[in-house]
Amino acid sequence: MPAARGGDAQKTGPTLEQVAARAGVGRGTASRVINGSPRVSERTRAAVQAAVAELGYVPNRAARALAAGSMDAIALVVPEQENRLFAEPYFSEILRGVSAELADTDKQLLLTLIRDERSRDRFTQYAAAHRVDGVLLVSVHADDPLPDLLRDVGMPAVLSGRRSSAEHVPYVDSDNLLGAQLAVEHLIGRGRRKVATITGPLDMYAARCRLAGYHEALTAAGRTGPEPGARPAVEAAHRPASAPGGRLVAEADFTEEGGHRAMRGLLERDPDVDAVFCASDVMAAGARLALRESGREVPHDVALVGFDDSAVARHMDPPLTTVKQPIEEMGRAMVRMLLGLMGSEPDPRGAPAPGAGQPQLVLPTELIRRGSS
């Protein structure tokens, strides 16, 4: 009869109670042995381990993690629609870096899209219940409350980019302002007279930094720039089209369609534009299409520069001059920073220990010259 019961246990999966009964101990004692507690005798430990082996018991990883206060999971949260996630190389490169850095840990990665307020509230409740151990946030906008909500429920989080210059949540960013300056200085150095820009959505700090870099390069070269005494464009939400240089500035949304639409608008306002700095490679692809539709050649008639150095840039015709930001390394650095905040493992590359203040990391950018300029 005992053998038959053992066979049934094998079919349905042995339980902790069955392990305890086979070892002749209580359920709590069996649990302590399985979870590695030192508060059991060697004789008891040997009995429970023998029962585990005989029954083929496999511990419930989720239950063990919950009991230990850890779910062994990290959420990568993208507050965007699916079409942006799969259309923009930026997200896939961040994901590649995150996955690579997590490969040698015991952490699982959960990808979550936040489409609206309801899904944001649902995820906040999920995090408040500590169903994950930490959160990586990508593509945050200036008014996004999720980083603060996570902080309020005690959930470690790291941002890719930041919401403002006063960001108080840990983040990894790239030097967007300097990268944009390099791009525009390059266009001016190539003899271009009317340099326009297509920005990203200006409720995103990265887009404002790239716009500020554009203006600073023009001002340094004695070209049209911000009006005297104006605050840096980094902290300005929008720049009116009537402001000096405004007719050469078009706001878009980091999509190819947005770049196409913005380029058409620029050409309508000033047909003599001979150079365009786009705040992303994807928007540059849309701008190139609009230029071709208008009969203009790149770079003969209009020089074109993007930002990211994604696969899009390398495969364009002509190949796109662009500002390289180390996107995959940003993903890796975010993971290292988050693990440091969680205190789950030491970071030999310098992530601060818990309580050492909010870490911030800004990685360098560089100009990659190709045929489009």
Short mmCIF file of C-alpha atoms in Angstrom, two decimals:
data_model
loop_
_atom_site.label_atom_id
_atom_site.label_comp_id
_atom_site.label_asym_id
_atom_site.label_seq_id
_atom_site.Cartn_x
_atom_site.Cartn_y
_atom_site.Cartn_z
CA MET A 1 0.00 0.00 0.00
CA PRO A 2 2.71 2.59 0.79
CA ALA A 3 4.28 1.89 -2.61
CA ALA A 4 0.96 2.56 -4.32
CA ARG A 5 0.59 5.87 -2.50
CA GLY A 6 4.14 6.75 -3.56
CA GLY A 7 3.21 5.99 -7.17
CA ASP A 8 0.19 8.29 -6.91
CA ALA A 9 2.40 11.01 -5.50
CA GLN A 10 4.71 10.69 -8.48
CA LYS A 11 1.79 11.16 -10.87
CA THR A 12 0.31 14.20 -9.17
CA GLY A 13 3.58 15.67 -7.90
CA PRO A 14 4.61 15.09 -4.29
CA THR A 15 3.71 17.81 -1.82
CA LEU A 16 5.67 19.26 1.08
CA GLU A 17 3.24 17.53 3.44
CA GLN A 18 4.09 14.15 1.91
CA VAL A 19 7.81 14.87 2.28
CA ALA A 20 7.28 15.75 5.95
CA ALA A 21 5.23 12.60 6.56
CA ARG A 22 7.81 10.36 4.86
CA ALA A 23 10.60 11.94 6.98
CA GLY A 24 8.55 11.76 10.16
CA VAL A 25 8.75 15.51 10.86
CA GLY A 26 6.37 18.46 10.78
CA ARG A 27 5.70 20.50 7.66
CA GLY A 28 7.53 23.55 9.07
CA THR A 29 10.63 21.47 9.80
CA ALA A 30 10.62 20.03 6.29
CA SER A 31 10.27 23.55 4.88
CA ARG A 32 13.24 24.78 6.92
CA VAL A 33 15.43 21.96 5.60
CA ILE A 34 14.43 22.60 1.98
CA ASN A 35 15.06 26.32 2.35
CA GLY A 36 18.51 25.74 3.83
CA SER A 37 17.83 26.82 7.39
CA PRO A 38 20.61 25.93 9.86
CA ARG A 39 18.07 25.53 12.67
CA VAL A 40 17.66 21.76 12.25
CA SER A 41 19.72 18.81 13.40
CA GLU A 42 21.87 16.86 10.97
CA ARG A 43 19.74 13.77 11.61
CA THR A 44 16.55 15.65 10.70
CA ARG A 45 18.18 17.22 7.67
CA ALA A 46 19.30 13.80 6.41
CA ALA A 47 15.79 12.36 6.89
CA VAL A 48 14.10 15.16 4.98
CA GLN A 49 16.66 15.06 2.16
CA ALA A 50 16.17 11.31 1.86
CA ALA A 51 12.40 11.81 1.63
CA VAL A 52 12.86 14.47 -1.04
CA ALA A 53 15.01 12.06 -3.07
CA GLU A 54 12.65 9.10 -2.63
CA LEU A 55 9.54 11.05 -3.64
CA GLY A 56 11.18 13.18 -6.33
CA TYR A 57 9.92 16.36 -4.68
CA VAL A 58 10.60 19.59 -6.58
CA PRO A 59 10.25 22.78 -4.45
CA ASN A 60 7.82 25.40 -5.65
CA ARG A 61 10.23 28.14 -6.70
CA ALA A 62 7.62 30.88 -6.57
CA ALA A 63 6.50 29.91 -3.08
CA ARG A 64 10.09 29.75 -1.85
CA ALA A 65 10.87 33.12 -3.37
CA LEU A 66 7.78 34.69 -1.79
CA ALA A 67 8.71 33.29 1.59
CA ALA A 68 12.20 34.70 1.20
CA GLY A 69 10.86 38.12 0.20
CA SER A 70 12.10 37.77 -3.38
CA MET A 71 10.36 36.78 -6.61
CA ASP A 72 13.60 36.47 -8.63
CA ALA A 73 12.02 38.64 -11.33
CA ILE A 74 12.71 42.06 -12.84
CA ALA A 75 10.16 43.97 -14.93
CA LEU A 76 11.15 45.93 -18.03
CA VAL A 77 8.37 48.49 -18.39
CA VAL A 78 7.75 50.40 -21.61
CA PRO A 79 5.00 53.06 -21.40
CA GLU A 80 4.30 52.94 -25.14
CA GLN A 81 2.00 51.22 -27.61
CA GLU A 82 3.03 47.95 -29.28
CA ASN A 83 3.63 49.60 -32.66
CA ARG A 84 6.45 51.74 -31.24
CA LEU A 85 7.98 48.86 -29.30
CA PHE A 86 8.38 46.70 -32.40
CA ALA A 87 9.09 49.47 -34.93
CA GLU A 88 11.96 51.24 -33.18
CA PRO A 89 15.40 49.59 -32.93
CA TYR A 90 16.06 51.52 -29.70
CA PHE A 91 13.80 49.22 -27.71
CA SER A 92 15.23 46.00 -29.13
CA GLU A 93 18.78 47.15 -28.37
CA ILE A 94 17.87 48.07 -24.79
CA LEU A 95 16.22 44.67 -24.42
CA ARG A 96 19.32 42.96 -25.82
CA GLY A 97 21.53 44.68 -23.26
CA VAL A 98 19.18 43.95 -20.37
CA SER A 99 18.85 40.28 -21.32
CA ALA A 100 22.60 39.86 -21.75
CA GLU A 101 23.36 41.37 -18.34
CA LEU A 102 20.72 39.22 -16.63
CA ALA A 103 21.91 36.01 -18.33
CA ASP A 104 24.32 35.08 -15.54
CA THR A 105 21.91 35.88 -12.71
CA ASP A 106 18.92 33.97 -11.36
CA LYS A 107 16.53 36.78 -12.32
CA GLN A 108 13.69 36.34 -14.79
CA LEU A 109 12.75 39.24 -17.08
CA LEU A 110 9.12 40.32 -17.46
CA LEU A 111 8.27 42.70 -20.34
CA THR A 112 5.33 44.99 -19.57
CA LEU A 113 3.69 47.63 -21.80
CA ILE A 114 1.87 50.50 -20.11
CA ARG A 115 -0.73 51.66 -22.62
CA ASP A 116 -2.98 53.82 -20.46
CA GLU A 117 -3.81 54.89 -16.90
CA ARG A 118 -5.62 51.65 -16.16
CA SER A 119 -2.64 49.47 -17.09
CA ARG A 120 -0.35 51.79 -15.12
CA ASP A 121 -2.51 51.44 -12.01
CA ARG A 122 -2.63 47.67 -12.46
CA PHE A 123 1.15 47.46 -12.69
CA THR A 124 1.57 49.72 -9.66
CA GLN A 125 -0.59 47.34 -7.62
CA TYR A 126 1.43 44.41 -8.95
CA ALA A 127 4.65 46.10 -7.86
CA ALA A 128 3.18 47.12 -4.49
CA ALA A 129 2.50 43.43 -3.82
CA HIS A 130 6.21 42.85 -4.57
CA ARG A 131 5.50 40.41 -7.37
CA VAL A 132 8.79 41.61 -8.87
CA ASP A 133 12.06 42.60 -7.18
CA GLY A 134 12.86 45.64 -9.29
CA VAL A 135 11.77 47.65 -12.32
CA LEU A 136 13.57 49.02 -15.39
CA LEU A 137 11.66 51.89 -17.02
CA VAL A 138 12.23 52.85 -20.66
CA SER A 139 10.90 55.84 -22.63
CA VAL A 140 9.47 57.88 -19.77
CA HIS A 141 7.75 61.19 -20.46
CA ALA A 142 7.96 64.32 -18.32
CA ASP A 143 4.56 63.84 -16.68
CA ASP A 144 4.84 60.08 -16.11
CA PRO A 145 4.01 59.41 -12.43
CA LEU A 146 5.02 55.74 -12.48
CA PRO A 147 8.61 56.24 -11.23
CA ASP A 148 7.28 58.13 -8.21
CA LEU A 149 4.53 55.57 -7.59
CA LEU A 150 7.15 52.82 -7.57
CA ARG A 151 9.30 54.79 -5.15
CA ASP A 152 6.29 55.28 -2.86
CA VAL A 153 5.67 51.52 -2.62
CA GLY A 154 9.35 50.83 -1.96
CA MET A 155 10.11 49.23 -5.33
CA PRO A 156 13.69 49.71 -6.64
CA ALA A 157 13.61 51.24 -10.12
CA VAL A 158 16.05 52.57 -12.72
CA LEU A 159 15.12 54.77 -15.68
CA SER A 160 16.50 54.74 -19.19
CA GLY A 161 16.79 58.49 -19.63
CA ARG A 162 15.20 60.95 -17.23
CA ARG A 163 12.16 63.18 -16.96
CA SER A 164 14.03 66.40 -16.20
CA SER A 165 17.39 67.75 -15.06
CA ALA A 166 16.12 67.38 -11.48
CA GLU A 167 15.36 63.65 -11.80
CA HIS A 168 15.45 62.00 -8.35
CA VAL A 169 14.94 58.41 -9.49
CA PRO A 170 18.13 56.50 -10.44
CA TYR A 171 18.81 56.61 -14.17
CA VAL A 172 21.16 55.72 -17.01
CA ASP A 173 21.25 58.24 -19.84
CA SER A 174 23.41 59.29 -22.78
CA ASP A 175 24.88 62.74 -23.46
CA ASN A 176 22.08 63.90 -25.72
CA LEU A 177 22.99 67.59 -25.69
CA LEU A 178 26.62 67.08 -26.72
CA GLY A 179 25.61 64.51 -29.33
CA ALA A 180 23.24 66.99 -30.97
CA GLN A 181 25.91 69.70 -30.87
CA LEU A 182 28.35 67.39 -32.66
CA ALA A 183 25.75 66.64 -35.34
CA VAL A 184 24.96 70.28 -36.07
CA GLU A 185 28.60 71.39 -35.90
CA HIS A 186 29.33 68.71 -38.51
CA LEU A 187 26.61 70.05 -40.82
CA ILE A 188 27.83 73.62 -40.42
CA GLY A 189 31.40 72.45 -41.06
CA ARG A 190 30.24 70.90 -44.31
CA GLY A 191 29.17 74.36 -45.48
CA ARG A 192 25.44 74.01 -44.97
CA ARG A 193 23.66 77.35 -44.57
CA LYS A 194 20.13 76.50 -43.45
CA VAL A 195 20.25 73.73 -40.88
CA ALA A 196 16.84 72.53 -39.67
CA THR A 197 15.97 69.98 -37.00
CA ILE A 198 13.22 67.44 -36.44
CA THR A 199 12.83 66.92 -32.70
CA GLY A 200 11.28 64.12 -30.73
CA PRO A 201 8.23 64.79 -28.52
CA LEU A 202 9.22 67.72 -26.32
CA ASP A 203 7.62 66.24 -23.23
CA MET A 204 10.65 63.92 -23.20
CA TYR A 205 13.88 65.21 -21.69
CA ALA A 206 16.06 63.51 -24.30
CA ALA A 207 14.24 65.36 -27.09
CA ARG A 208 14.63 68.70 -25.29
CA CYS A 209 18.34 68.06 -24.76
CA ARG A 210 18.83 67.31 -28.46
CA LEU A 211 16.96 70.49 -29.37
CA ALA A 212 19.12 72.46 -26.93
CA GLY A 213 22.26 71.00 -28.51
CA TYR A 214 21.01 72.09 -31.93
CA HIS A 215 20.47 75.67 -30.74
CA GLU A 216 23.80 75.82 -28.91
CA ALA A 217 25.71 74.71 -32.00
CA LEU A 218 23.96 77.34 -34.15
CA THR A 219 24.62 80.07 -31.58
CA ALA A 220 28.30 79.12 -31.28
CA ALA A 221 28.60 79.40 -35.07
CA GLY A 222 26.89 82.81 -35.14
CA ARG A 223 23.80 81.36 -36.79
CA THR A 224 20.17 81.83 -35.80
CA GLY A 225 19.69 80.53 -32.29
CA PRO A 226 17.61 81.14 -29.18
CA GLU A 227 16.52 84.69 -28.56
CA PRO A 228 18.84 86.68 -26.25
CA GLY A 229 18.27 85.92 -22.57
CA ALA A 230 16.10 82.88 -23.28
CA ARG A 231 16.34 79.88 -20.97
CA PRO A 232 18.04 76.82 -22.45
CA ALA A 233 15.71 74.76 -24.61
CA VAL A 234 16.41 71.77 -22.35
CA GLU A 235 13.90 73.03 -19.79
CA ALA A 236 11.47 74.60 -22.25
CA ALA A 237 8.45 72.46 -23.05
CA HIS A 238 7.96 73.91 -26.53
CA ARG A 239 9.59 76.46 -28.80
CA PRO A 240 7.11 78.64 -30.75
CA ALA A 241 7.48 78.57 -34.51
CA SER A 242 7.61 82.39 -34.48
CA ALA A 243 10.77 82.45 -32.32
CA PRO A 244 14.12 83.01 -34.10
CA GLY A 245 14.99 79.78 -35.83
CA GLY A 246 11.52 78.42 -35.11
CA ARG A 247 10.63 77.93 -38.77
CA LEU A 248 13.55 75.51 -39.00
CA VAL A 249 12.34 73.45 -36.04
CA ALA A 250 9.67 70.77 -36.43
CA GLU A 251 8.44 68.54 -33.61
CA ALA A 252 7.67 64.88 -34.31
CA ASP A 253 7.22 61.68 -32.31
CA PHE A 254 10.28 59.46 -32.94
CA THR A 255 8.40 57.52 -35.66
CA GLU A 256 9.09 57.25 -39.39
CA GLU A 257 5.68 58.71 -40.19
CA GLY A 258 6.36 61.62 -37.85
CA GLY A 259 9.71 62.30 -39.52
CA HIS A 260 8.09 62.24 -42.96
CA ARG A 261 5.35 64.65 -41.91
CA ALA A 262 7.78 67.01 -40.16
CA MET A 263 10.12 67.13 -43.17
CA ARG A 264 7.27 68.04 -45.49
CA GLY A 265 6.33 70.85 -43.11
CA LEU A 266 9.89 72.17 -43.03
CA LEU A 267 10.09 72.24 -46.82
CA GLU A 268 6.79 74.09 -47.03
CA ARG A 269 8.01 76.73 -44.58
CA ASP A 270 11.50 77.08 -46.06
CA PRO A 271 12.23 75.33 -49.38
CA ASP A 272 15.90 76.38 -49.14
CA VAL A 273 16.69 74.07 -46.22
CA ASP A 274 19.96 72.33 -47.09
CA ALA A 275 20.58 70.26 -43.94
CA VAL A 276 18.47 68.49 -41.33
CA PHE A 277 19.41 67.03 -37.97
CA CYS A 278 16.83 64.42 -36.93
CA ALA A 279 16.59 63.40 -33.28
CA SER A 280 16.38 59.70 -34.24
CA ASP A 281 17.43 57.47 -37.11
CA VAL A 282 13.84 56.31 -37.60
CA MET A 283 12.66 59.89 -38.11
CA ALA A 284 15.59 60.45 -40.48
CA ALA A 285 14.29 57.57 -42.62
CA GLY A 286 10.93 59.33 -42.84
CA ALA A 287 12.62 62.64 -43.65
CA ARG A 288 14.67 61.03 -46.44
CA LEU A 289 11.46 59.72 -48.04
CA ALA A 290 9.90 63.20 -47.94
CA LEU A 291 13.03 64.69 -49.49
CA ARG A 292 12.97 62.18 -52.33
CA GLU A 293 9.28 62.84 -52.92
CA SER A 294 10.12 66.54 -53.28
CA GLY A 295 12.87 65.80 -55.82
CA ARG A 296 15.76 66.56 -53.47
CA GLU A 297 18.83 64.35 -53.32
CA VAL A 298 20.67 63.36 -50.13
CA PRO A 299 23.30 64.67 -49.54
CA HIS A 300 23.69 66.79 -52.69
CA ASP A 301 20.66 69.01 -52.03
CA VAL A 302 20.01 68.30 -48.36
CA ALA A 303 22.45 66.73 -45.89
CA LEU A 304 20.87 64.45 -43.30
CA VAL A 305 22.02 63.38 -39.83
CA GLY A 306 20.22 61.10 -37.38
CA PHE A 307 20.64 59.97 -33.79
CA ASP A 308 21.10 56.45 -32.29
CA ASP A 309 23.33 54.65 -34.83
CA SER A 310 20.78 51.88 -35.19
CA ALA A 311 20.54 49.30 -37.97
CA VAL A 312 18.27 51.77 -39.78
CA ALA A 313 21.22 54.16 -40.19
CA ARG A 314 23.54 51.54 -41.60
CA HIS A 315 21.02 50.24 -44.11
CA MET A 316 19.78 53.55 -45.50
CA ASP A 317 20.75 54.70 -48.99
CA PRO A 318 23.01 56.56 -48.66
CA PRO A 319 24.12 55.27 -45.24
CA LEU A 320 23.11 57.74 -42.55
CA THR A 321 25.53 59.95 -40.66
CA THR A 322 24.32 59.68 -37.08
CA VAL A 323 25.10 60.21 -33.41
CA LYS A 324 25.95 56.93 -31.73
CA GLN A 325 24.60 56.38 -28.26
CA PRO A 326 25.59 53.07 -26.60
CA ILE A 327 22.05 51.73 -26.30
CA GLU A 328 22.92 48.11 -25.52
CA GLU A 329 25.43 49.23 -22.88
CA MET A 330 22.74 51.46 -21.41
CA GLY A 331 20.58 48.37 -20.94
CA ARG A 332 23.45 46.52 -19.28
CA ALA A 333 24.25 49.47 -17.03
CA MET A 334 20.60 49.76 -15.96
CA VAL A 335 20.63 46.15 -14.82
CA ARG A 336 23.89 46.59 -12.90
CA MET A 337 22.53 49.69 -11.23
CA LEU A 338 19.26 48.00 -10.31
CA LEU A 339 21.00 44.95 -8.87
CA GLY A 340 23.15 47.30 -6.83
CA LEU A 341 20.03 49.05 -5.50
CA MET A 342 18.43 45.71 -4.69
CA GLY A 343 21.58 44.61 -2.88
CA SER A 344 21.23 41.21 -4.49
CA GLU A 345 24.83 40.94 -5.59
CA PRO A 346 27.95 43.10 -5.60
CA ASP A 347 28.76 45.19 -8.63
CA PRO A 348 32.49 45.25 -9.31
CA ARG A 349 31.97 48.00 -11.88
CA GLY A 350 30.88 50.62 -9.41
CA ALA A 351 27.12 50.46 -8.75
CA PRO A 352 26.52 52.22 -5.43
CA ALA A 353 25.66 50.20 -2.37
CA PRO A 354 22.14 50.57 -0.92
CA GLY A 355 21.85 53.83 0.97
CA ALA A 356 24.72 55.47 -0.92
CA GLY A 357 22.42 57.99 -2.64
CA GLN A 358 20.57 57.84 -5.94
CA PRO A 359 22.94 56.66 -8.69
CA GLN A 360 23.10 58.49 -12.00
CA LEU A 361 25.10 57.56 -15.07
CA VAL A 362 25.48 59.50 -18.32
CA LEU A 363 27.27 57.64 -21.13
CA PRO A 364 29.14 59.45 -23.94
CA THR A 365 27.91 59.89 -27.51
CA GLU A 366 29.93 60.21 -30.71
CA LEU A 367 29.33 61.24 -34.30
CA ILE A 368 29.51 58.48 -36.94
CA ARG A 369 30.12 60.01 -40.38
CA ARG A 370 28.58 58.31 -43.41
CA GLY A 371 27.38 59.21 -46.87
CA SER A 372 24.21 61.17 -46.03
CA SER A 373 26.10 64.32 -45.06
#
